[in-house]
Each structure stands twice: as structure tokens, then as C-alpha cells.
XYZ file of C-alpha atoms in Angstrom:
120
model
C -0.013 0.027 0.045
C 1.288 3.451 -0.865
C 0.482 6.556 1.055
C 1.126 9.004 -1.778
C 2.446 9.407 -5.207
C 5.089 11.894 -6.274
C 3.647 15.020 -7.694
C 6.346 17.411 -8.777
C 9.981 17.885 -7.920
C 10.367 21.590 -7.012
C 13.528 23.641 -7.200
C 13.841 26.950 -5.295
C 15.598 29.588 -7.424
C 15.872 33.304 -7.958
C 14.284 33.220 -11.513
C 11.922 30.342 -12.053
C 11.195 31.274 -15.700
C 14.862 31.232 -16.681
C 15.556 27.989 -14.823
C 12.426 26.333 -16.402
C 13.774 27.304 -19.830
C 17.241 25.864 -19.001
C 15.714 22.448 -18.043
C 13.328 22.520 -20.949
C 16.420 22.840 -23.189
C 17.851 19.708 -21.555
C 14.719 17.527 -21.017
C 12.202 18.877 -23.527
C 8.672 19.600 -22.429
C 6.428 22.592 -22.054
C 7.046 25.540 -19.757
C 3.747 26.580 -18.160
C 3.447 29.725 -16.080
C 0.575 31.717 -14.644
C 2.398 34.952 -13.841
C 3.100 33.953 -10.234
C 6.343 32.994 -8.545
C 5.854 29.372 -9.662
C 6.578 27.752 -13.027
C 5.940 24.149 -14.179
C 7.940 22.226 -16.717
C 5.601 19.533 -18.022
C 7.956 16.846 -19.211
C 7.224 14.520 -22.247
C 6.800 11.500 -19.964
C 4.045 13.260 -17.946
C 6.150 14.188 -14.882
C 6.514 17.743 -13.671
C 9.643 19.646 -12.708
C 8.591 22.895 -11.016
C 10.490 26.074 -10.123
C 9.612 28.365 -7.275
C 10.950 31.940 -6.764
C 13.071 32.106 -3.627
C 14.437 35.680 -3.323
C 16.967 34.654 -0.621
C 18.083 31.491 -2.567
C 21.600 30.348 -1.671
C 23.000 27.731 -4.001
C 24.337 24.591 -2.460
C 28.130 24.209 -2.402
C 29.988 21.675 -4.359
C 31.630 19.576 -3.151
C 29.603 19.587 0.048
C 32.494 18.789 2.447
C 30.841 20.416 5.415
C 27.640 21.730 3.845
C 24.737 19.813 2.506
C 24.220 19.739 -1.214
C 20.573 19.483 -0.487
C 19.861 17.121 -3.442
C 20.767 16.764 -7.041
C 19.212 15.442 -10.292
C 20.603 12.545 -12.209
C 19.965 12.949 -15.927
C 20.509 9.921 -18.139
C 22.200 10.521 -21.444
C 23.537 8.325 -24.294
C 26.748 10.186 -24.993
C 28.354 12.254 -22.254
C 30.476 14.454 -24.531
C 27.599 15.407 -26.648
C 25.328 16.002 -23.612
C 28.109 18.110 -21.955
C 28.355 20.390 -24.931
C 24.522 20.864 -24.845
C 24.277 21.712 -21.176
C 27.230 24.056 -21.264
C 25.656 25.892 -24.224
C 22.524 26.356 -22.115
C 24.437 27.896 -19.264
C 25.500 25.011 -16.994
C 28.823 25.277 -15.084
C 31.161 22.201 -14.761
C 31.710 21.098 -11.148
C 33.292 17.717 -11.404
C 33.972 16.549 -14.984
C 37.692 15.737 -15.142
C 37.665 11.904 -14.613
C 37.287 10.278 -18.079
C 36.896 6.851 -16.554
C 33.650 7.692 -14.762
C 30.249 7.209 -16.368
C 28.975 10.464 -14.821
C 29.842 14.170 -14.716
C 28.605 16.898 -12.294
C 27.462 20.352 -13.330
C 25.572 23.327 -11.719
C 22.476 24.798 -13.326
C 22.280 28.539 -13.622
C 20.825 28.807 -10.085
C 23.673 26.638 -8.692
C 21.822 23.362 -8.200
C 24.059 20.392 -8.821
C 23.012 17.819 -11.424
C 24.776 14.815 -12.963
C 24.769 13.640 -16.608
C 24.969 9.841 -16.280
C 25.799 7.670 -19.286
C 23.256 4.884 -19.729
């Protein structure tokens, strides 16, 4: 028996519209906004990634040696090099991308949230 189902994953950020467009560039989907401080990204698979304006937003630190990274997204890709070029062109910042033997690389989105590109 389940108690609930997952609705949306919500990211606090200073500019929800800009961050929704960033993730739409990576994941596809449709940005839906109603003029408030909340923006939904409706993904092609039916899930929702949402963005909420947080004027005092402080991005997590990477690596989180004494601070919490809060959480991160793992995004599955077929080719790490191609995906890396795409996310960097959209405004991602590399955080941990130097080890060519790994099947994942870490970036920060424009609001500073860490996310990983993971080769499938």
C-alpha cells in the first residue's frame, strides 16, 4: 500500500522562468506559467519539474564537504561528450567533470543546483 504518489520535484531559485527554460532545453517539455512565482515544466513523460521563486536562494556548495548539497538530479544521457556540450551551451557550469573513466559528470544549473549527466 502506498500513502502517496510523487507530484512534482520543485527547485527553489531566484528566476523560475529562466531555470524552467534551462531544463526545458535539456529535457524537452512545455513551460507553463501563470504569472506567479511558480513555473511548471511539463515533461514529455508526464512528470513535472517545478520552479519556485526564492528571493533569498543560496545555492548549495560543491563539493559539500561540510555543507549539505541538499539534493541533485541525475539525468541519463546516451553520450556524455555530446550532452556536456549541450548543457554548457545552455548555461551549466562544470563542477566535477575531469575523470574520463567515470560514467557520470557533475554540473551546476544557472541557479547553482548540482546535477549529474549519467551515461546509460
